[in-house]
Coordinates of C-alpha atoms and ligand atoms in Angstrom, one line a residue:
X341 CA 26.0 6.2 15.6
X342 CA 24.0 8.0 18.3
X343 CA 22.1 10.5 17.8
X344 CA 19.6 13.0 19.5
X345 CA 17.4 15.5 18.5
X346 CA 16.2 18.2 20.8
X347 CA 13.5 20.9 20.5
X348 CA 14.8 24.5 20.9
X349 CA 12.0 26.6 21.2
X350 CA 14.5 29.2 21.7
X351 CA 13.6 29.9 17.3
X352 CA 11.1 28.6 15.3
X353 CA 11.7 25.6 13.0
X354 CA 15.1 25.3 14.6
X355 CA 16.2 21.8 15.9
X356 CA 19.4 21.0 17.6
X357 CA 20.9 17.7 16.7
X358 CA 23.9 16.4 18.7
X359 CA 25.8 12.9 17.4
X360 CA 28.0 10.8 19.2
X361 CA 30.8 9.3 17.5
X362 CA 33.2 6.7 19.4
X363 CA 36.6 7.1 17.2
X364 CA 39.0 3.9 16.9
X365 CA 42.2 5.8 17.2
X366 CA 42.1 7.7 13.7
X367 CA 43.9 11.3 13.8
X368 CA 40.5 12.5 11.3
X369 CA 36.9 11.4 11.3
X370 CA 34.8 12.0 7.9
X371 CA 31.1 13.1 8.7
X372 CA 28.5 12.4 5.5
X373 CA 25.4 14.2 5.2
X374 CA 23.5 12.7 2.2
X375 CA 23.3 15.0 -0.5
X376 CA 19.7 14.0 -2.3
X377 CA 17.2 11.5 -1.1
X378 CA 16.1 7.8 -2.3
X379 CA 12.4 8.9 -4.3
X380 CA 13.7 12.3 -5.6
X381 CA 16.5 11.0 -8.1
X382 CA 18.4 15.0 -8.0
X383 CA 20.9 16.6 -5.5
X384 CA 18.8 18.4 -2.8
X385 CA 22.2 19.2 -0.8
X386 CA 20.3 19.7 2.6
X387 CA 23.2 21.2 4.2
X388 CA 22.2 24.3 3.8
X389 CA 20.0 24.0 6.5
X390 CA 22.7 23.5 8.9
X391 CA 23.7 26.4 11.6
X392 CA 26.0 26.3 14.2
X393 CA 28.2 23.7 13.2
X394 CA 30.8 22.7 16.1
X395 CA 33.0 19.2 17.7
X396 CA 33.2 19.2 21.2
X397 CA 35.1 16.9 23.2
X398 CA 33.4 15.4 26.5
X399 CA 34.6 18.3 28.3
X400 CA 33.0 20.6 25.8
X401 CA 36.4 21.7 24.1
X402 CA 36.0 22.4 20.7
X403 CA 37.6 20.2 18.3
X404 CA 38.8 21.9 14.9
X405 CA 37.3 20.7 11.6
X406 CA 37.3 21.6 8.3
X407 CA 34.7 21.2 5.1
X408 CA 35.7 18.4 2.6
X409 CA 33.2 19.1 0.3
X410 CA 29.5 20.7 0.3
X411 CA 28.5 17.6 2.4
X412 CA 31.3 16.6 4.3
X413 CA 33.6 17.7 7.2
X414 CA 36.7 16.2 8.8
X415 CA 37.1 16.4 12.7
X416 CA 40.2 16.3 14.4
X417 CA 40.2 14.0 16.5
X418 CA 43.3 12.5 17.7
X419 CA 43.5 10.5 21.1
X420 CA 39.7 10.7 21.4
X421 CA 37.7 8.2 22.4
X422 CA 34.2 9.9 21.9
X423 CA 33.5 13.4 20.6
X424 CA 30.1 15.1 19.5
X425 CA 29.2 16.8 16.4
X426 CA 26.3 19.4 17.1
X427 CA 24.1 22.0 15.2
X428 CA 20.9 23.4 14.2
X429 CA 18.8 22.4 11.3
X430 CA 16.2 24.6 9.8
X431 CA 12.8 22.3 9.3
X432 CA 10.6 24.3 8.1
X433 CA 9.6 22.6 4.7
X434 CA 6.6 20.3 4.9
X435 CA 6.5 18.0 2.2
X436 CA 6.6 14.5 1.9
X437 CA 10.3 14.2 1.5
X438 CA 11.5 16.9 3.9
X439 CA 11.6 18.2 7.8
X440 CA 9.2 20.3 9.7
X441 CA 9.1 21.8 13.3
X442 CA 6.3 23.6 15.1
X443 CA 4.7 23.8 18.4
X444 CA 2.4 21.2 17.5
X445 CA 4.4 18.4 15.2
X446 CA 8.2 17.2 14.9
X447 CA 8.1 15.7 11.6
X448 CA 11.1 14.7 10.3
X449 CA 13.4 12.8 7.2
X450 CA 16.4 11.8 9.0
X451 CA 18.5 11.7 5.3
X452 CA 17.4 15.2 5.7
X453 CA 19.8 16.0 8.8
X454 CA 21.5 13.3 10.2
X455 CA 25.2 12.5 9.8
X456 CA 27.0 9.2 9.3
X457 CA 31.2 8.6 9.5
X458 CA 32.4 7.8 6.3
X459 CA 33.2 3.9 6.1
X460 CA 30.7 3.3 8.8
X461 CA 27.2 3.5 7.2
X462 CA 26.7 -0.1 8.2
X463 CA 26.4 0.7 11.7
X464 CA 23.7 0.5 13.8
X465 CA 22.0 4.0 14.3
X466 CA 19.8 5.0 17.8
X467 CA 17.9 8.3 17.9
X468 CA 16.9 9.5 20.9
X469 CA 14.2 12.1 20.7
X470 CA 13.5 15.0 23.5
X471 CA 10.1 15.8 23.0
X472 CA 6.7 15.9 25.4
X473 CA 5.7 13.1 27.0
X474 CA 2.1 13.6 25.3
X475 CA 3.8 13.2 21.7
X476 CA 2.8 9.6 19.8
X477 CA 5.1 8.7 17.3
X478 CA 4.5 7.3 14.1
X479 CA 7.1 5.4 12.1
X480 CA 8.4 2.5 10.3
X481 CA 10.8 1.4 13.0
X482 CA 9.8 0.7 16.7
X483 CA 10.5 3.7 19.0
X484 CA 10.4 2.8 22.8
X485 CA 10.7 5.5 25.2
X486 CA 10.9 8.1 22.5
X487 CA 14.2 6.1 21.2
X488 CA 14.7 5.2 17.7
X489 CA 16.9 1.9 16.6
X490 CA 18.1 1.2 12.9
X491 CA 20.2 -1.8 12.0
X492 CA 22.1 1.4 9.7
X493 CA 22.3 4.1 8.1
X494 CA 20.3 3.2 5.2
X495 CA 17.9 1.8 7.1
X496 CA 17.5 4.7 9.6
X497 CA 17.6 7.6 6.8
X498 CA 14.8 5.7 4.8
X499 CA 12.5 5.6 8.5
X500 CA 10.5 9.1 8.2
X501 CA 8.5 10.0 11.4
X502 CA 5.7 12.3 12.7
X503 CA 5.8 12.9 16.2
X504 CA 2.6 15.1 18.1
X505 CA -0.1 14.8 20.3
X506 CA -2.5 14.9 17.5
X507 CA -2.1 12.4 15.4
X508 CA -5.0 10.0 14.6
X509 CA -4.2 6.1 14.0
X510 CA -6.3 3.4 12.8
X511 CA -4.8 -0.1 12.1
X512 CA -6.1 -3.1 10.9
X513 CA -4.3 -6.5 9.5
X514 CA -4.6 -7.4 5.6
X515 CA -2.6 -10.0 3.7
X516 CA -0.7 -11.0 6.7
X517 CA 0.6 -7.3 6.8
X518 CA -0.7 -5.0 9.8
X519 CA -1.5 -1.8 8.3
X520 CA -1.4 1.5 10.0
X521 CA -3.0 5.2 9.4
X522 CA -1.2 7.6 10.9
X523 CA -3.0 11.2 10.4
X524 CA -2.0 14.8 11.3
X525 CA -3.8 17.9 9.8
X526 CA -7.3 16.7 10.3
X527 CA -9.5 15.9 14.1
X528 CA -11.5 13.5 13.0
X529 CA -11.8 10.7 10.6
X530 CA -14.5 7.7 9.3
X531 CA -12.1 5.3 8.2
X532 CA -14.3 2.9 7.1
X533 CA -14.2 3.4 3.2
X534 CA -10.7 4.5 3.6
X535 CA -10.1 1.1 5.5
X536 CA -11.9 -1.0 3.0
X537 CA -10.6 1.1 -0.7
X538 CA -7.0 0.1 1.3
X539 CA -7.5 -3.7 1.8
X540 CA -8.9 -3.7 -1.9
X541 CA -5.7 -2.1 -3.3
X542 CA -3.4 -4.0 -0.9
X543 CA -4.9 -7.4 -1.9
X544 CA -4.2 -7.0 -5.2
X545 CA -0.6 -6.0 -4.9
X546 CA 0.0 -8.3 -2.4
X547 CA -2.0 -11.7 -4.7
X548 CA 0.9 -10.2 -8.0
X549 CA 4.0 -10.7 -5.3
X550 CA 2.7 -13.4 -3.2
X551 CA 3.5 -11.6 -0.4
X552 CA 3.8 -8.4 1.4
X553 CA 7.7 -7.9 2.6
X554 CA 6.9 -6.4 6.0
X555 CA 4.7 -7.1 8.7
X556 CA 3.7 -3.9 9.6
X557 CA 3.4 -1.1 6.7
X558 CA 2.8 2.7 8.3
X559 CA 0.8 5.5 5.8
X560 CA 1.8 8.5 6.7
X561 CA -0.6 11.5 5.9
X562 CA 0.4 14.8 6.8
X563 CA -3.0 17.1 5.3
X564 CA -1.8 20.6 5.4
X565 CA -4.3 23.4 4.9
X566 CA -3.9 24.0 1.2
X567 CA -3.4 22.6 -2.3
X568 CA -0.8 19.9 -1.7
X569 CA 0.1 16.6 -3.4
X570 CA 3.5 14.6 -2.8
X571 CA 4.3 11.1 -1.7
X572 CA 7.6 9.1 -1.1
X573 CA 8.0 5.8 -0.7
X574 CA 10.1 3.4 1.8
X575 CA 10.9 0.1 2.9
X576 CA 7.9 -0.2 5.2
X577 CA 6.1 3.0 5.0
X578 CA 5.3 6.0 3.1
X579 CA 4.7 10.1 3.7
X580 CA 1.8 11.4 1.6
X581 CA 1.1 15.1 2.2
X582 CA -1.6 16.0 0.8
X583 CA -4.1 19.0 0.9
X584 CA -6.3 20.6 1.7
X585 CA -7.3 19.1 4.1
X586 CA -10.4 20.5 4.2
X587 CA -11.2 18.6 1.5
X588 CA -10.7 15.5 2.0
X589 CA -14.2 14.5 1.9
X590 CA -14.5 15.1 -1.7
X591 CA -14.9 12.9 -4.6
X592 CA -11.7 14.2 -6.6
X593 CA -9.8 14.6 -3.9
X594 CA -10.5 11.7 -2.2
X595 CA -9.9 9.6 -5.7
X596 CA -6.8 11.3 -6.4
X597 CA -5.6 10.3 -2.1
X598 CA -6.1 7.0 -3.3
X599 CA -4.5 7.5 -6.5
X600 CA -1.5 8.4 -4.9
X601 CA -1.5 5.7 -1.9
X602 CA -1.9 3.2 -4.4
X603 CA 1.1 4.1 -6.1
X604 CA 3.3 4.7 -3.2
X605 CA 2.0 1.2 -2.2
X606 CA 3.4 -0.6 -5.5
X607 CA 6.8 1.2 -4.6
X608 CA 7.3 -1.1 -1.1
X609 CA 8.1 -4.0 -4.2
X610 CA 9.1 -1.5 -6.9
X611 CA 12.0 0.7 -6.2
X612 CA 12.2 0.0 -2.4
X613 CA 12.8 -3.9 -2.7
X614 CA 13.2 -4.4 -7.2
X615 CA 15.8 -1.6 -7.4
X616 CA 18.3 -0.5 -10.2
X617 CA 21.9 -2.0 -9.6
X618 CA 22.9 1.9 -9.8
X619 CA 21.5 2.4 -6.5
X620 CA 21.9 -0.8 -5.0
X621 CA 22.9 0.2 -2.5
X622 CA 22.3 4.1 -2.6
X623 CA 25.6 6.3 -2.8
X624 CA 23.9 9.2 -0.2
X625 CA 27.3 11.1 -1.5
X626 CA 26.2 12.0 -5.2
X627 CA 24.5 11.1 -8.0
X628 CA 22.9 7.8 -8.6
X629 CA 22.2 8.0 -12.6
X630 CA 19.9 5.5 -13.9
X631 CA 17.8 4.6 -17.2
X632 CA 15.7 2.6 -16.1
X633 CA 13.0 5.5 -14.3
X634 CA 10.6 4.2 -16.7
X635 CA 10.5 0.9 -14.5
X636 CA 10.6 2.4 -11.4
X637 CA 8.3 5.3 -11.6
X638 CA 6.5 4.5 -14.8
X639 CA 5.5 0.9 -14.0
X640 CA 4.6 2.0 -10.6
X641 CA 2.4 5.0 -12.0
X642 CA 0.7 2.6 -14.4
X643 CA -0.2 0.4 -11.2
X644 CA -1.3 3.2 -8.9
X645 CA -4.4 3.7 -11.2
X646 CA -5.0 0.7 -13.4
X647 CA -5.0 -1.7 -10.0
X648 CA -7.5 0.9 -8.2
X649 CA -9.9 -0.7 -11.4
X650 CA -8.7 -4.3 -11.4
X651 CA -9.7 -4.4 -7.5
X652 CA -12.9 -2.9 -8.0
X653 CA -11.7 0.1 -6.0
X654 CA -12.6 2.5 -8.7
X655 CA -15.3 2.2 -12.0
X656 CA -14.3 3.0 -15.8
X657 CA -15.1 6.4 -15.3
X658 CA -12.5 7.0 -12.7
X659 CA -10.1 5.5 -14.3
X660 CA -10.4 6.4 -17.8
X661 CA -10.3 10.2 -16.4
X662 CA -7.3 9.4 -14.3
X663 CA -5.7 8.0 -17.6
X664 CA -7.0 10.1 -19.6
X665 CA -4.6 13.2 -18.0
X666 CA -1.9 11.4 -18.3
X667 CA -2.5 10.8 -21.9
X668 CA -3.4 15.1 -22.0
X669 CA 0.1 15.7 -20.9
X670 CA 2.0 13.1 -23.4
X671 CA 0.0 15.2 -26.2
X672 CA 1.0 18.2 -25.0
X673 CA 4.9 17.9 -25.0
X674 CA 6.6 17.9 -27.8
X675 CA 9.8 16.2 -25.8
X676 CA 8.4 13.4 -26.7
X677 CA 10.1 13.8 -30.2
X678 CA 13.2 15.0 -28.9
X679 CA 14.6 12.8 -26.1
X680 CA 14.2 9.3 -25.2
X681 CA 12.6 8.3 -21.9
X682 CA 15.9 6.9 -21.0
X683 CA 17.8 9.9 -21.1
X684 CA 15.2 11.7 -19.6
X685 CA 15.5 9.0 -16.7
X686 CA 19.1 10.0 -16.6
X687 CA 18.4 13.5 -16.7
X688 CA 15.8 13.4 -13.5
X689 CA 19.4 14.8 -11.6
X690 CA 19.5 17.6 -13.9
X691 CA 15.8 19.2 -14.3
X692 CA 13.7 16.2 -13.5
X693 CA 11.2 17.8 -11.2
X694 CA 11.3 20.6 -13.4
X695 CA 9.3 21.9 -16.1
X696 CA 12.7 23.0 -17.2
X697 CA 13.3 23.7 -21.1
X698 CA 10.2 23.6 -23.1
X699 CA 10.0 20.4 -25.0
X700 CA 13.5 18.9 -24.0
X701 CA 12.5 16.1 -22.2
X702 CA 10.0 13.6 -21.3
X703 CA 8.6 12.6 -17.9
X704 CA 9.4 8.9 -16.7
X705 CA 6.0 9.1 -14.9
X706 CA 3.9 9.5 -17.8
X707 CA 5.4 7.9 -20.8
X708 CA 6.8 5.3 -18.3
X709 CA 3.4 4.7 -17.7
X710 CA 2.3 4.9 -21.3
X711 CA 5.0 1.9 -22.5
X712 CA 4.2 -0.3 -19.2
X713 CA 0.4 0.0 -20.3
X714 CA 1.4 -1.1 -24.1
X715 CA 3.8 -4.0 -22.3
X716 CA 0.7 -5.3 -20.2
X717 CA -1.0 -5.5 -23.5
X718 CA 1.7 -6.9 -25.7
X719 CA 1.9 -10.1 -23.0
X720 CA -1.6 -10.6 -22.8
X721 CA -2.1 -10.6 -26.3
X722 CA 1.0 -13.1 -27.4
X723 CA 0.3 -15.3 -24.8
X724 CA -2.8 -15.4 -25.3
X725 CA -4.3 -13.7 -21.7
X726 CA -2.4 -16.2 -20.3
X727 CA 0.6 -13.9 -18.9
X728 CA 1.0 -10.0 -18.2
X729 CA 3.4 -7.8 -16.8
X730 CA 2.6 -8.7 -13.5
X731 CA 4.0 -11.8 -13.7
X732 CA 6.7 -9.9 -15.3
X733 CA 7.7 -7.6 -12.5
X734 CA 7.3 -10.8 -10.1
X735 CA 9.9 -12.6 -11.7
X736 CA 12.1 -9.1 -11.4
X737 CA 11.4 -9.7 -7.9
X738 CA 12.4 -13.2 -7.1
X739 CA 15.6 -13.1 -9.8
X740 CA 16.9 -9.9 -8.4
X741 CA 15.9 -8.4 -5.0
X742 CA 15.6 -11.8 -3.7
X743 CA 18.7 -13.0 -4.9
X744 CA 20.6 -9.7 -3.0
X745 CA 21.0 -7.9 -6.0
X746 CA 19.7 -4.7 -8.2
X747 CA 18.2 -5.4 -11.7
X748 CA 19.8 -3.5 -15.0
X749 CA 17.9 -2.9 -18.5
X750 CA 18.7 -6.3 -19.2
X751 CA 16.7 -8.3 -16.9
X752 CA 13.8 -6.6 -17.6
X753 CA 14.2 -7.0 -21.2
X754 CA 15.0 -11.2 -20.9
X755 CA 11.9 -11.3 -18.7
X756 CA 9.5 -9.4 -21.1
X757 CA 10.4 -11.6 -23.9
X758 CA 11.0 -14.7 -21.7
X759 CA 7.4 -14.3 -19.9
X760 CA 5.4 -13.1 -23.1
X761 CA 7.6 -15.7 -25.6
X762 CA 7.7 -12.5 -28.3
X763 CA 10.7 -10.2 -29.1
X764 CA 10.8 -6.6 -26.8
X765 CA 13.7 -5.2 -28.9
X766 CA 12.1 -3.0 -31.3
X767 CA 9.8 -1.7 -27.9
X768 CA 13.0 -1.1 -26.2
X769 CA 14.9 0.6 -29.3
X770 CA 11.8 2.8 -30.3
X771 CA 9.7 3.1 -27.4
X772 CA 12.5 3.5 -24.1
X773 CA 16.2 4.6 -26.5
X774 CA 14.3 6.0 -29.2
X775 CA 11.9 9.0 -29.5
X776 CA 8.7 9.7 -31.6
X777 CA 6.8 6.6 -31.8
X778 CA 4.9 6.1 -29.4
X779 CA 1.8 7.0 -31.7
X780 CA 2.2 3.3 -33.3
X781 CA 2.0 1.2 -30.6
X782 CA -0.8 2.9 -29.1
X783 CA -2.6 2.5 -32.5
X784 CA -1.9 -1.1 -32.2
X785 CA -2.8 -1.9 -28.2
X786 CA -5.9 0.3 -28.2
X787 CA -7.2 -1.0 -31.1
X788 CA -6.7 -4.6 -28.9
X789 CA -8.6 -3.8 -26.1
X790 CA -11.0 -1.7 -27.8
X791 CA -10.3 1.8 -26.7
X792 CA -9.6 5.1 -28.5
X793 CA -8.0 8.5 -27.6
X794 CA -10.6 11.6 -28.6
X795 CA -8.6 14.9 -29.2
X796 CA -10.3 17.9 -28.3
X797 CA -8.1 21.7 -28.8
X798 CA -8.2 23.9 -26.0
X799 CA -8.5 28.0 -26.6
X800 CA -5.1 28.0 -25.9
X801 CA -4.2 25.8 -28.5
X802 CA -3.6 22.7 -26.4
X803 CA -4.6 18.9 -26.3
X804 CA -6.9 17.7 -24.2
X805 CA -7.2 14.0 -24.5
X806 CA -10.5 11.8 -24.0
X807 CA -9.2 7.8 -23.6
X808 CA -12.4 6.1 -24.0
X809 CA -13.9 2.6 -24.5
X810 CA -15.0 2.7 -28.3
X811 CA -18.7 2.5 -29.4
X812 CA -18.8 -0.7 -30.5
X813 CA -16.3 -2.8 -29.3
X814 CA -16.1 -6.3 -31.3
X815 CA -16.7 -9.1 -29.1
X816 CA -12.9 -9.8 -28.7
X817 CA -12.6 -6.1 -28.0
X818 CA -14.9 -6.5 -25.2
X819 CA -13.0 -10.0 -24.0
X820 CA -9.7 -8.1 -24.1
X821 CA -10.8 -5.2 -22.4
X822 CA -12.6 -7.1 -19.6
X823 CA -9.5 -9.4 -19.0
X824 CA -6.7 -6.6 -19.1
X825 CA -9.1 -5.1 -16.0
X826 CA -9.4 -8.4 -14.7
X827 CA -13.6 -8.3 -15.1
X828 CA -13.6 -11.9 -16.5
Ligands
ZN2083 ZN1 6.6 7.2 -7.4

């Protein structure tokens, strides 16, 4: 596919996109937009953004087509060679999953608003962009005289870029991976700290895989000029938008930046390489339901924070606050007695990203981070500190990604109880299928390590919830709670 994206300044947040598609003789060519987005597991069905919708031949003859479905149209396009598909996409949502056009910035997620011919998604893809000359470019894939090359669709829709001529960059190398800050939103930037909080947080995710799977990884950072806080992950890169940006010099803002990065970081291994069977590879054209969101956002969320502390990025204070939210929010929904966190994984494609019915659901971020925290602590404790779930989530790695395949519930579970020697089942039938009891085996891990969660009721009749270190922790308290944040 080849495709090329032109500025209009004609409207604002307007873009034209033309593709040009070489037929093989067929009478009918099937264009796909995808209907949702690999990080946001629900339909987003960006074609309502699209305008102006034509074929033309290569003498500019329109072709007639017809809409298969929300998504798709069929072109008519017998004894063509070559045609083009043009129209206009609206870009005017900046988050860190969509598109956004001004005068300044051309910012955009190509599964957003690019096309690809059904049965072809294995094709190479080439963007060419017509923007100023002044404009860098930051992305995940090389982009050479303002052209774009993917070795497919999947690989092009999952290569987000920011393109302007004021965009700060800083890179450095770390773990054999170069590592590149790509800023818009803010003039000017120490990136000292940021430089060194990033190697600290990158070293320790890279020691748990043994590697890190690209050469280059790209950060993405739009700040926008109010409250703001979304990331999405991909194969070599990730968007964080974040705001405002004003604040960035803050302490809480700048812990929660790093909170975030962190996370998205851990994603690059889980979700983006370790990936449910479900979606491997993603189906762009609907639905990709999966359980198993307590794995790939709820392990991840438990790494975002708890390896900020194990690299000595962060101190108990900052971590135990971090936590402690988390912990605020499980207390404060009741789903957690109605539905089980898989189901609710399932569910992200109907009210996921929701609040949605009060108390119907749980969220696969936080109680998926809640049961990978009680994991981590089962394996250290029946193998005697010996093993944890990182070594866990390593051995998903090897057995699965880099064997060419996606994991299922299964895999997990044989790895848990291969890695820690100890059953999982009853953690798996209360804790992921069932509901209500995770009270339990909190009582049980937290008495391990020495911690404690404090209740205090708000005016409105709410939890907030304190997780703290005990007063006196016993000496194998302390020598748990030391190695499960790797102090000894
Ligand atoms: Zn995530």
């Amino acid at each position: 596919m080849r495709y090329k994206l032109i500025i209009s300044n004609q409207e604002p947040h307007f873009v034209r996109i033309e593709t040009i598609i070489q037929t093989r003789g067929e009478h009918f060519l099937k264009l796909q937009l995808p209907s949702w987005r690999p990080g946001r597991y629900e339909l987003a069905n960006y074609a309502k953004n699209i305008r102006s919708f034509c074929a033309i031949n290569n003498s500019g003859t329109e072709l007639v087509w017809k809409k298969l479905s929300k998504d798709s149209w069929e072109i008519s396009c017998q004894g063509l060679s070559e045609f083009t598909i043009c129209y206009e996409y609206y870009a005017n949502q900046f988050d860190a999953g969509a598109s956004y056009i001004d005068s300044e910035i051309v910012y955009i997620n190509p599964v957003n608003c690019f096309m690809y011919v059904d049965g072809r998604i294995n094709e190479p893809c080439e963007l060419s962009l017509e923007i100023p000359d002044s404009y860098k470019i930051a992305c995940q894939l090389k982009s050479d005289n303002k052209l774009i090359k993917a070795i497919n669709f999947d690989q092009f829709a999952d290569s987000p870029f920011m393109a302007s001529s004021k965009l700060l960059h800083h890179s450095f190398e770390e773990s054999n991976c170069l590592i590149h800050f790509w800023f818009y939103g803010i003039e000017t930037l120490n990136f000292r700290q940021l430089e060194e909080d990033t190697r600290n947080y990158t070293r320790i995710q890279a020691k748990i895989f043994g590697e890190i799977p690209c050469p280059e990884f790209h950060f993405l950072y739009p700040l926008l000029p109010y409250k703001f806080r979304h990331g999405v992950e991909h194969s070599d890169s990730t968007v964080i938008a974040m705001g405002p940006a004003n604040e960035f010099g803050s302490p809480d803002f700048y812990d929660d930046f790093l909170a975030i990065s962190c996370h998205e970081l851990f994603h690059l291994w889980n979700v983006k390489r370790i990936r449910p069977a479900e979606m491997f590879p993603y189906d762009f054209t609907r639905e990709n339901y999966s359980e198993l969101g307590y794995i790939y956002e709820g392990v991840t969320t438990y790494y975002g924070d708890v390896l900020l502390k194990r690299s000595g990025v962060w101190n108990w204070e900052q971590y135990s606050s971090s936590i402690s939210s988390d912990f605020t929010k499980h207390y404060n929904n009741n789903g957690r007695f109605n539905y089980s966190l898989a189901n609710s994984s399932f569910d992200t494609w109907l009210d996921g990203y929701v609040p949605g019915v009060k108390g119907r659901k749980v969220s696969i971020y936080t109680e998926g981070m809640i049961i990978a925290l009680i994991a981590d602590i089962m394996i250290l404790k029946s193998t005697s500190f010996k093993k944890r779930l990182d070594d866990v989530m390593l051995a998903l790695y090897e057995s699965t990604f880099k064997l060419g395949r996606g994991y299922r519930h299964k895999d997990y579970q044989h790895l848990l109880e291969e890695i820690s020697g100890t059953s999982f089942k009853s953690y798996f039938n209360d804790l992921v299928f069932g509901k209500g009891k995770y009270d339990q085996y909190l009582k049980e891990v937290l008495e391990l390590i020495g911690c404690e969660l404090e209740f205090f009721k708000t005016n409105e009749g709410l939890f907030e919830v304190n997780f703290r270190k005990m007063q006196s922790q016993s000496v194998e308290q302390e020598h748990f709670f030391k190695t499960w944040l790797g102090e000894n």
